[in-house]
Coordinates of C-alpha atoms in Angstrom, one line a residue:
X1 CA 26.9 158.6 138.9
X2 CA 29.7 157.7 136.7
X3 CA 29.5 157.5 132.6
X4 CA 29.2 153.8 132.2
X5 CA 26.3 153.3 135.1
X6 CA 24.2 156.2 133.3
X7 CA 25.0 154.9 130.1
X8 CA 23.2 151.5 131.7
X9 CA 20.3 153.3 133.4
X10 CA 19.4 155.4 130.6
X11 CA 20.0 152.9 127.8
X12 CA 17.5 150.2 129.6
X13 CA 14.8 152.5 129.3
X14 CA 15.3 154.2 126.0
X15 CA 15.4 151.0 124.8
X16 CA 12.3 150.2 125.3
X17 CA 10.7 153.2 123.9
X18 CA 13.4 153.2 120.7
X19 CA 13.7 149.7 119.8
X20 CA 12.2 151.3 116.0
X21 CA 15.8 152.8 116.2
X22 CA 18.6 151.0 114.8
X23 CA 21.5 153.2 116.5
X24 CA 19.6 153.6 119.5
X25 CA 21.8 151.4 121.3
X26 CA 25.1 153.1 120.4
X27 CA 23.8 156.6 120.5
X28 CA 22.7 156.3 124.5
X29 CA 26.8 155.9 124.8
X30 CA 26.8 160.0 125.0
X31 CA 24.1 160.3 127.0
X32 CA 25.3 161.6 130.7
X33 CA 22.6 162.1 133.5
X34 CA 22.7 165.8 133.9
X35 CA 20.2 166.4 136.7
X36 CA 21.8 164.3 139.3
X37 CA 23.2 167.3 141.0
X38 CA 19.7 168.6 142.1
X39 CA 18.7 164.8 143.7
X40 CA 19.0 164.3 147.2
X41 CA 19.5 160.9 146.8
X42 CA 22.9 162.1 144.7
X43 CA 25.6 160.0 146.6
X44 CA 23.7 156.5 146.7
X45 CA 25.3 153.7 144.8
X46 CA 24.5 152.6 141.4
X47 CA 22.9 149.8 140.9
X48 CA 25.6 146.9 140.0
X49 CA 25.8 146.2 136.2
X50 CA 25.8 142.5 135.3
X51 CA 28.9 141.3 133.2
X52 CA 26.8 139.4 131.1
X53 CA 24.8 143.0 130.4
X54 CA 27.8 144.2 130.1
X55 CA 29.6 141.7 127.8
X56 CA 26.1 142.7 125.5
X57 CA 27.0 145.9 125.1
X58 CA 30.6 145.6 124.6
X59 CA 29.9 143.1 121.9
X60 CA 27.4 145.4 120.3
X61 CA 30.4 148.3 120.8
X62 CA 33.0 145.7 118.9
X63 CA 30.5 145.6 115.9
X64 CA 29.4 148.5 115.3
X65 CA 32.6 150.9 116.3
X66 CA 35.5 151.4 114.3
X67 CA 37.1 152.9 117.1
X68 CA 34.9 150.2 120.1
X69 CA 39.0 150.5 122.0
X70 CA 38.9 154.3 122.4
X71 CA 35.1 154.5 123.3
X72 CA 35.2 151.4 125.9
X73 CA 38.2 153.6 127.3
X74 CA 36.4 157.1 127.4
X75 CA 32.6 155.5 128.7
X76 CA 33.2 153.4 131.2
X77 CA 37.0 154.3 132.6
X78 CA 35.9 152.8 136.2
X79 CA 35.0 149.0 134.6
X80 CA 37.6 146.3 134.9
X81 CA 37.9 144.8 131.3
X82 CA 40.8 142.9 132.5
X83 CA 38.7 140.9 135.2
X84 CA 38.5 137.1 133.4
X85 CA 35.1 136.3 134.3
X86 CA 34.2 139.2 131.9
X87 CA 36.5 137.8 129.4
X88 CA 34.6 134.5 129.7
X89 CA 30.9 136.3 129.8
X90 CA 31.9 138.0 126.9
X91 CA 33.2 135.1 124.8
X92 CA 29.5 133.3 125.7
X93 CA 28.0 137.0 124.3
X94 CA 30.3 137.0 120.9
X95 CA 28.6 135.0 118.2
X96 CA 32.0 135.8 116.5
X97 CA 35.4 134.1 118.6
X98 CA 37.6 136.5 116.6
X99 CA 36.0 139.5 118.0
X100 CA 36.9 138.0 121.5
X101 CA 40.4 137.3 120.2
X102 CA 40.7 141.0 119.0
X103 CA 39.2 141.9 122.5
X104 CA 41.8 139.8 124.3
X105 CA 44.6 141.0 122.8
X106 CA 43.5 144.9 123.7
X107 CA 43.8 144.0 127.4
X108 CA 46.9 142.3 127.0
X109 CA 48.5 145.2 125.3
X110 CA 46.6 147.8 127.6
X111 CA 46.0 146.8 130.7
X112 CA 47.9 145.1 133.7
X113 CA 46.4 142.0 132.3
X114 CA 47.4 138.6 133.6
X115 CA 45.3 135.6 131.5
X116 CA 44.3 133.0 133.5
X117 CA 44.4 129.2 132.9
X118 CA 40.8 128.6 132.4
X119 CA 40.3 131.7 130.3
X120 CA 43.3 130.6 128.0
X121 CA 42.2 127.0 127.4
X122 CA 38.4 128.4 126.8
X123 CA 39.2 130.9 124.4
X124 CA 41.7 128.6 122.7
X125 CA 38.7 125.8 122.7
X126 CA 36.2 128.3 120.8
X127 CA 39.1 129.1 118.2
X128 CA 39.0 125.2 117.8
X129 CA 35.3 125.4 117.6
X130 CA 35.1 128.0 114.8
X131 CA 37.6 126.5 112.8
X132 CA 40.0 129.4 113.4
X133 CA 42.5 126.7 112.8
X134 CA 45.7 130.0 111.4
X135 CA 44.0 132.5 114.5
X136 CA 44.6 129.0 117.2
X137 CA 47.6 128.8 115.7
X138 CA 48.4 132.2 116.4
X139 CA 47.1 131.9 120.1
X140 CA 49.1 129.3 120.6
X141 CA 52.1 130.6 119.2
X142 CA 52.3 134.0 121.0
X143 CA 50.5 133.2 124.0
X144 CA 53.6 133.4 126.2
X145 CA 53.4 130.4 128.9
X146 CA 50.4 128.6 127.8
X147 CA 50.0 125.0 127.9
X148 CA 46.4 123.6 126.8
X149 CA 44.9 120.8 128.2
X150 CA 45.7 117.3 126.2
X151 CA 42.1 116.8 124.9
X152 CA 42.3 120.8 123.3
X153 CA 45.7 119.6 122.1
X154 CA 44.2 116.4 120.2
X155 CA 41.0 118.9 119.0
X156 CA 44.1 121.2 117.7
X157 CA 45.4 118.2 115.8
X158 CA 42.6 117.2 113.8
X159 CA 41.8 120.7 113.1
X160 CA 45.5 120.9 111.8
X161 CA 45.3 117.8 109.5
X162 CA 42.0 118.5 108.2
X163 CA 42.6 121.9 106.9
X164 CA 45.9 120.8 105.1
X165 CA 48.7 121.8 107.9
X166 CA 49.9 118.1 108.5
X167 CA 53.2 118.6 109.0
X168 CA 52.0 121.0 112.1
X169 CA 48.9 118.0 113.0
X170 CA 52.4 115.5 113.1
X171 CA 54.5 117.8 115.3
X172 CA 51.6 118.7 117.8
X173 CA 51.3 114.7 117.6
X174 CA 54.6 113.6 118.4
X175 CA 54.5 116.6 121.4
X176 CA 51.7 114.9 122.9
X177 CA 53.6 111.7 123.0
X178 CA 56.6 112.5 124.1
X179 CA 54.6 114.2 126.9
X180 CA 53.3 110.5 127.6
X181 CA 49.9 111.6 126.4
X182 CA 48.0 108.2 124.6
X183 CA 46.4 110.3 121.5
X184 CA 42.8 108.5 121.4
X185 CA 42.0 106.6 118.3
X186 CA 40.1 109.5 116.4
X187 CA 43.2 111.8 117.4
X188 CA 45.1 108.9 115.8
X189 CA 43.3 108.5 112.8
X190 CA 42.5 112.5 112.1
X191 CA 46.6 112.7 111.6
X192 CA 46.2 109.6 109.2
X193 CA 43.7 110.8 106.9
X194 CA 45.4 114.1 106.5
X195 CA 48.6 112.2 104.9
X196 CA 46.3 110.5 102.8
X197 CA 44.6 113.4 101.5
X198 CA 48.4 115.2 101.5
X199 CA 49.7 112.2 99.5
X200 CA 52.3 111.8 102.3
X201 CA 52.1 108.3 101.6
X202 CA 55.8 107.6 103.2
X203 CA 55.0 109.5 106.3
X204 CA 51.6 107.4 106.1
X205 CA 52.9 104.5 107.0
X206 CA 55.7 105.5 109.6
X207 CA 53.0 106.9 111.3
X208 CA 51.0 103.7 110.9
X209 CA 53.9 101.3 112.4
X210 CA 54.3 103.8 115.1
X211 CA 50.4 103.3 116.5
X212 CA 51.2 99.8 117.1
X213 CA 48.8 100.8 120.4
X214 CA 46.2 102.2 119.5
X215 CA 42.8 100.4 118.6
X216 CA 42.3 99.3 114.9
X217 CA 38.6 101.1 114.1
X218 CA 36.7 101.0 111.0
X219 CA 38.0 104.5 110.2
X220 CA 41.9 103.4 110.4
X221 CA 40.7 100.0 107.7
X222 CA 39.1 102.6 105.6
X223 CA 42.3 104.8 105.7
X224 CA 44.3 101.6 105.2
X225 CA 42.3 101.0 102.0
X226 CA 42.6 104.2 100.3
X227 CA 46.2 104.8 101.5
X228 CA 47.1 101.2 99.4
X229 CA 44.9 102.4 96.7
X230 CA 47.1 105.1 95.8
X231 CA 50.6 103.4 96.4
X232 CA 49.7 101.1 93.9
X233 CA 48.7 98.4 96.2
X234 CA 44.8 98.1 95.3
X235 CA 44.4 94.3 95.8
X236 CA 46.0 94.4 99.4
X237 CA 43.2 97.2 99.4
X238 CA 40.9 94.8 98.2
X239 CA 41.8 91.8 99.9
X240 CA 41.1 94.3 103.3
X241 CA 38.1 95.3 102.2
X242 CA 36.8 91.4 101.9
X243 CA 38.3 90.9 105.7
X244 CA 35.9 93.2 106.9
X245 CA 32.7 92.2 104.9
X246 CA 33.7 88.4 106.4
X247 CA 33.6 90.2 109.7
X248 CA 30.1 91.1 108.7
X249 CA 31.3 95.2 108.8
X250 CA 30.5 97.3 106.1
X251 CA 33.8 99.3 104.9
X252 CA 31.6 102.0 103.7
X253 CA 30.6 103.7 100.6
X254 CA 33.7 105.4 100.0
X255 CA 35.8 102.5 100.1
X256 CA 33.8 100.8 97.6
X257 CA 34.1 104.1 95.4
X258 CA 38.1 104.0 95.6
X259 CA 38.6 100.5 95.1
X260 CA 35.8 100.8 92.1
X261 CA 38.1 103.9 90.5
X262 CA 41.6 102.4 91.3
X263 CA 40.9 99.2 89.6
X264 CA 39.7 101.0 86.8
X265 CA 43.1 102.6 86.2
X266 CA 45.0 99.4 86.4
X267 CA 42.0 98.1 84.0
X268 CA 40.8 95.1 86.1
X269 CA 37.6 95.2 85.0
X270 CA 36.8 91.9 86.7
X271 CA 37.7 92.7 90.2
X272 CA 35.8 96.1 89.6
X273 CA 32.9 94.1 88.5
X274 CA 32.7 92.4 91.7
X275 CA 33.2 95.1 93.9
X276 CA 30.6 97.0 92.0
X277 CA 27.6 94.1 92.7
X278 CA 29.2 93.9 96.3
X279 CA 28.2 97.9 96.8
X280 CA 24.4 97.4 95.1
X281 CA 23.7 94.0 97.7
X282 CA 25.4 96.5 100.7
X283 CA 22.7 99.0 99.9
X284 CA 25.6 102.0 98.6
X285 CA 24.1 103.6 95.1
X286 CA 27.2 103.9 93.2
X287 CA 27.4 107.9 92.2
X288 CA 27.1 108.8 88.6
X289 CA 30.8 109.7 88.5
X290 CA 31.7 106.3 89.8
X291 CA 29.3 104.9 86.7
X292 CA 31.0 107.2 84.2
X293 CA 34.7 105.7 85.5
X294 CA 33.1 102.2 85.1
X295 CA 31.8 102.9 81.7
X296 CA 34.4 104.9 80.5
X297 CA 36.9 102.0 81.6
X298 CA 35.2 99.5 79.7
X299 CA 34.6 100.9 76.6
X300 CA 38.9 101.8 76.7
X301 CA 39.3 97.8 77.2
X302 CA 36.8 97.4 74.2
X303 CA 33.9 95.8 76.1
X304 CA 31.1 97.9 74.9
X305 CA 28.9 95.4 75.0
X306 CA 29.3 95.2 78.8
X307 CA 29.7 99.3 79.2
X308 CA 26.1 99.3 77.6
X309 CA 24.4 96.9 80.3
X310 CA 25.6 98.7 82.7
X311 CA 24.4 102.0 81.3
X312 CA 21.1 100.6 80.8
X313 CA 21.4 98.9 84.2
X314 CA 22.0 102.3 85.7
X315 CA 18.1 104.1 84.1
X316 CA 16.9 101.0 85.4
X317 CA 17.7 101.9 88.9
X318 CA 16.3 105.4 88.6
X319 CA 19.3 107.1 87.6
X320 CA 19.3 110.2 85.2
X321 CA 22.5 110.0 83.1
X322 CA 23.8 113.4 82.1
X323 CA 25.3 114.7 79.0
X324 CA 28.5 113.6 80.4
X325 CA 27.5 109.9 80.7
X326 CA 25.7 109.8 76.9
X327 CA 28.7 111.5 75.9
X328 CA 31.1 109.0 77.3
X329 CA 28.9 106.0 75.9
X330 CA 28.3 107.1 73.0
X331 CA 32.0 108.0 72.0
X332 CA 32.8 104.3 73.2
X333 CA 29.9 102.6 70.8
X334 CA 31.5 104.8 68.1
X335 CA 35.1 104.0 69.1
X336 CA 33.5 100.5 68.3
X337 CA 31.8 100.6 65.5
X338 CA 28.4 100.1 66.8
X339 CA 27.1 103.1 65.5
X340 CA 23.7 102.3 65.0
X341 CA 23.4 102.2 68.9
X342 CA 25.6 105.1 69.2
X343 CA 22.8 107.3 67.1
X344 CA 20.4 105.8 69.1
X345 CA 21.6 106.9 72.2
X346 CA 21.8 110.8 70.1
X347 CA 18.3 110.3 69.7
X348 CA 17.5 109.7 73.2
X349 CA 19.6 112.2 74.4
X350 CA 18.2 114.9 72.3
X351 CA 14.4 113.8 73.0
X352 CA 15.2 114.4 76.9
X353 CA 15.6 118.0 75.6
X354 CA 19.3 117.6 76.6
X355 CA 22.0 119.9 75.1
X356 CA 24.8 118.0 73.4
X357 CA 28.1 119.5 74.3
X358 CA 30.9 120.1 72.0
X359 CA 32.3 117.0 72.4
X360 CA 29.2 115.0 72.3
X361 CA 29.3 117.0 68.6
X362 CA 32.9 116.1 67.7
X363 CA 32.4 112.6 68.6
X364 CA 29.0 112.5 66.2
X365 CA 30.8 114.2 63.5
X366 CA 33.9 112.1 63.5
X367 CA 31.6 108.8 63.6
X368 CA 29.9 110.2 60.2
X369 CA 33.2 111.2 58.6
X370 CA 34.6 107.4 59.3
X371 CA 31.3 106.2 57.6
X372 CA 32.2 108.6 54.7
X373 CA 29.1 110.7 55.8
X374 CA 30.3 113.9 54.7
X375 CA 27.2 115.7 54.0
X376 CA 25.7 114.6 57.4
X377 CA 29.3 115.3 59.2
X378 CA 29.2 119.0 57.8
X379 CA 25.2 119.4 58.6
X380 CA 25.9 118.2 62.4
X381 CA 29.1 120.7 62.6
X382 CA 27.4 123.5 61.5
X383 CA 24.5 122.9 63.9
X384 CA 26.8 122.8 66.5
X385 CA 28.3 126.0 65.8
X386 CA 24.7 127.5 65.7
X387 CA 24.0 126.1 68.8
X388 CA 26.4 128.4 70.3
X389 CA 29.6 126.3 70.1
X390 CA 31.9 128.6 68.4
X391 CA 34.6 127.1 66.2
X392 CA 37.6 125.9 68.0
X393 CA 41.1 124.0 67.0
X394 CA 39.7 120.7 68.9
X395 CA 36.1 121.4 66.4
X396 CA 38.5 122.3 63.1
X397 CA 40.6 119.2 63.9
X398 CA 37.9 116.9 64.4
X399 CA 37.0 117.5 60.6
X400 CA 40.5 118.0 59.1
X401 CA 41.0 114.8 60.8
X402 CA 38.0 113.4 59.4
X403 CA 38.7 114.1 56.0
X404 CA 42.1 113.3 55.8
X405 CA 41.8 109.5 57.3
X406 CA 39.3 108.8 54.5
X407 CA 41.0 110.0 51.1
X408 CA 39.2 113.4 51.3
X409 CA 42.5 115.7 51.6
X410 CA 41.4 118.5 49.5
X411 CA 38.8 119.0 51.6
X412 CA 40.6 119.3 54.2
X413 CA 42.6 121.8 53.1
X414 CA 39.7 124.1 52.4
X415 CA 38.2 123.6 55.7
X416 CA 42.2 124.8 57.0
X417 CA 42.1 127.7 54.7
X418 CA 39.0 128.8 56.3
X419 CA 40.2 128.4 60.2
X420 CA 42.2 131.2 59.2
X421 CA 39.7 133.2 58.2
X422 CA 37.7 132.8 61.2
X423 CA 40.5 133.4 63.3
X424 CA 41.3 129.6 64.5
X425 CA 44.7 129.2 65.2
X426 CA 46.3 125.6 64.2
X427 CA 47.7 123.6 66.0
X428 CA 50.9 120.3 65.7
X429 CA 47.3 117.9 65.3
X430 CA 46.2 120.1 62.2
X431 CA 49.2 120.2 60.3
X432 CA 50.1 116.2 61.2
X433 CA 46.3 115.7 60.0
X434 CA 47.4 117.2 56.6
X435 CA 50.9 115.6 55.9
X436 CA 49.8 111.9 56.7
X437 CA 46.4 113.1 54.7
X438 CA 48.6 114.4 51.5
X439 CA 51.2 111.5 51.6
X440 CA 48.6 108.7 51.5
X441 CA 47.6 110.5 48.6
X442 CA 50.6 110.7 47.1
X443 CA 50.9 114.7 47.0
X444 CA 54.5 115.2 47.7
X445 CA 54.4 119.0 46.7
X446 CA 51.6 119.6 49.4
X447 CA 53.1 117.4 52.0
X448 CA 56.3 119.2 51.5
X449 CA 54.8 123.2 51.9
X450 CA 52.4 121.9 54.8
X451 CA 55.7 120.1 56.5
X452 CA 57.7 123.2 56.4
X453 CA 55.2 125.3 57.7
X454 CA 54.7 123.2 60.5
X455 CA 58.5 123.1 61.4
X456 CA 58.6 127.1 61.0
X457 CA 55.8 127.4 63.6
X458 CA 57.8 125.3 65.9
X459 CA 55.3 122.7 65.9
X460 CA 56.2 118.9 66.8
X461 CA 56.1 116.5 63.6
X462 CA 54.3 112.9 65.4
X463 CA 55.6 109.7 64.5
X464 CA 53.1 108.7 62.4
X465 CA 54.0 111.5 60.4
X466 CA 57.5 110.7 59.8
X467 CA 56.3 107.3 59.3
X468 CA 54.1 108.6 56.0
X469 CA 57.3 110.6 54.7
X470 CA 59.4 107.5 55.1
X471 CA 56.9 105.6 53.2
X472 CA 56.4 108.2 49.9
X473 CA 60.0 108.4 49.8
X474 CA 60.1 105.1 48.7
X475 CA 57.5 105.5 46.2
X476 CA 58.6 106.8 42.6
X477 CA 58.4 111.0 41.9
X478 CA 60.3 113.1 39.9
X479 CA 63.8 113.9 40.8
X480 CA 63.0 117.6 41.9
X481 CA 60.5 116.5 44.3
X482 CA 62.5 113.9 45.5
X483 CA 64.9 116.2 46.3
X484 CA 62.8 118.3 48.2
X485 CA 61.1 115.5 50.3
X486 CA 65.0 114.5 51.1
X487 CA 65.6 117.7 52.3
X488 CA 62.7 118.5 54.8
X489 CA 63.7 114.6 56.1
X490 CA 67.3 115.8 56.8
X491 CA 66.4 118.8 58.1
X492 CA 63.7 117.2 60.6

């Protein structure tokens, strides 16, 4: 009896009394049958092994053996690996393709190994399946004389496009159509989206003009859609999207979502408006992100007053605004000047038992230093830090900033000296806080220390900040200090 038909045998029933065993499996590989000499019965056949038993235990081999090659070799030297029905049993038997990848490329490089057709295009197929997109790509690639069918070839398109290879997805495209393959419509539309999502814009719509042929789906209008949202063309985009809803189609929720976001960066508020009711009456629940954009956009184009509707509109719905979305409104109210709402909406977002962010701080603390709130401004900023939110440049600056804009300079300049101290580095906003601060004051001997510093760091002077030199130099100083305000102009 040979190695590998003991190995069977043996294994089948130790199995059964072993299964406790973890390595049972593997350690019946040594087992031999030693007392088949004294047998009578010695030179009757084996029973045949199945390939699927035996694609099982080759499998179970790959997993657990470093080595599996060299102990396939030494156990069962009489079984043909190279057979393809075995290579097909055992791609059924791998839960893992690669391992039958691995296991393919062995018997190429060992054995007298011939792949067949079928064998090629199924193990290409499960590559496909797995999303082995770089190991198909591989296959394809190396596998000398292979030719998959036309439906594996479209499969290998989209699986191209979607993980980012386009310009691979294109070239397997064009292929198939110079091979006078008709690429179906989801073939078709799979190397579409991926130039949208590659912002291949250009190749977009060569690719477009070139389907002339193929059927127009709802996929391709919503690919139209977003591929005119971002070259700029949102009401084409739009006017689309109203074509299909005359059709009585629903473009879906995405589309709504990209038209709602690209008319909020052109701020057309209006058209955005509309498209948002549209979404609600077509059943599509705006996400919160697409509410923050909305609210966000609106309190930029200093409609508040509509930004908090919506807001409210949303916790109407059974939304649950986060930090981020109180954040947002409440720096618009502020931004304002409706900052009676604005602390209302700090109220309500602390009795939620949410956790204002720094931001949500700053914001709070620059809305009480406009209001000449200093007291309140410096009680908020050191419960902030105490909340864990150490002290930052973007924190520092929020109060420099503060203090200067509203004839409190000195201030400011204590609350510098101490970012030092605390080991805050300053930044080009700091020191432009301080000059503009000091000049509307009138303090030319401050404004010209702080101004040189800022140049010997290597920091950018903004043009407000020449603008406040410009403007004390015309005011009346001592000659001295003229002199010196003269020279940090020429030198800047």
């Amino acid at each position: 009896m040979s190695r590998g038909q003991s190995y069977f045998i043996i294994s089948l029933i130790r199995n059964r009394t072993r299964q406790n065993h973890p390595n049972s499996q593997i350690r019946t590989l040594t087992v031999e049958s030693r007392d088949s000499e004294s047998k009578p019965d010695e030179h009757k056949p084996a029973p045949a092994v199945s390939y699927s038993e035996m694609a099982k235990t080759v499998s179970t081999i790959m997993r657990e053996r470093q080595k599996w090659e060299q102990t396939l070799v030494f156990d069962f030297p009489s079984f043909n690996f190279a057979d393809p029905l075995f290579l097909r049993e055992l791609l059924k038997s791998q839960s893992n393709v690669l391992f039958t990848l691995w296991f393919f490329r062995w018997i190429c490089s060992s054995f007298d190994y011939k792949p067949d057709h079928v064998s090629l295009n199924l193990l290409f197929g499960a590559l496909l399946d797995a999303r082995a997109v770089k190991a198909a790509k591989s296959f394809l690639e190396t596998t000398t004389g292979f030719n998959p069918e036309t439906k594996l070839l479209e499969r290998y398109v989209t699986c191209l496009c979607r993980e980012g290879l386009v310009d691979e997805g294109i070239q397997v495209y064009t292929l198939l159509k110079e091979k006078g393959a008709k690429p179906s419509v989801a073939t078709c539309n799979s190397v579409l989206l991926g130039c949208v999502r590659a912002r291949k814009l250009d190749r977009f719509w060569e690719l477009h003009k070139e389907m002339t042929e193929s059927e127009i789906d709802l996929k391709r209008i919503q690919y139209l859609i977003q591929a005119l949202c971002d070259s700029g063309e949102v009401s084409q985009g739009y006017e689309l999207m109203k074509k299909v809803l005359r059709q009585g189609l629903d473009p879906g929720h995405f589309v709504y979502e990209k038209l709602i976001s690209a008319f909020c960066k052109i701020e057309k508020y209006a058209s955005m408006s509309e498209i948002l009711h549209t979404m609600i009456a077509w059943k599509h629940f705006p996400s919160l992100s697409t509410y923050h954009e909305v609210i966000q956009g609106l309190c930029k184009n200093k409609k508040p007053q509509e930004a908090y509707r919506v807001f409210n509109s949303l916790k109407e719905r059974g939304y649950a605004p986060d930090v981020v979305l109180y954040t947002t409104m409440i720096h618009g109210l502020c931004e304002m000047r409706r900052f009676g709402r604005a602390r209302k909406l700090w109220r309500e977002l602390m009795k939620k038992g949410m956790r204002p962010n720094e931001f949500t701080y700053n914001v709070m603390i620059h809305a009480h230093l406009k209001r000449g709130e200093v007291v309140l401004a410096r009680k908020l900023y050191g419960e902030m830090v105490r909340n864990g939110y150490g002290e930052t440049t973007v924190s520092c600056n929020t109060m420099i900033t503060g203090f200067c804009s509203f004839g409190r300079s000195e201030q400011a300049l204590e609350f510098f000296k101490k970012m030092a101290e605390r080991g805050v580095k300053p930044d080009a906003i700091t020191y432009n806080a301080l000059v503009q601060g000091f000049s509307k004051e009138n303090k030319v001997e401050r404004v010209v220390k702080l101004f040189k510093e800022l140049k010997e760091l290597g920091l950018k002077p903004s043009a407000r900040t020449y603008a406040a030199l410009q403007q004390l130099r015309n005011r009346k100083m001592c000659d001295s200090v003229a002199t010196s305000l003269n020279e940090i102009l020429e030198i800047a």
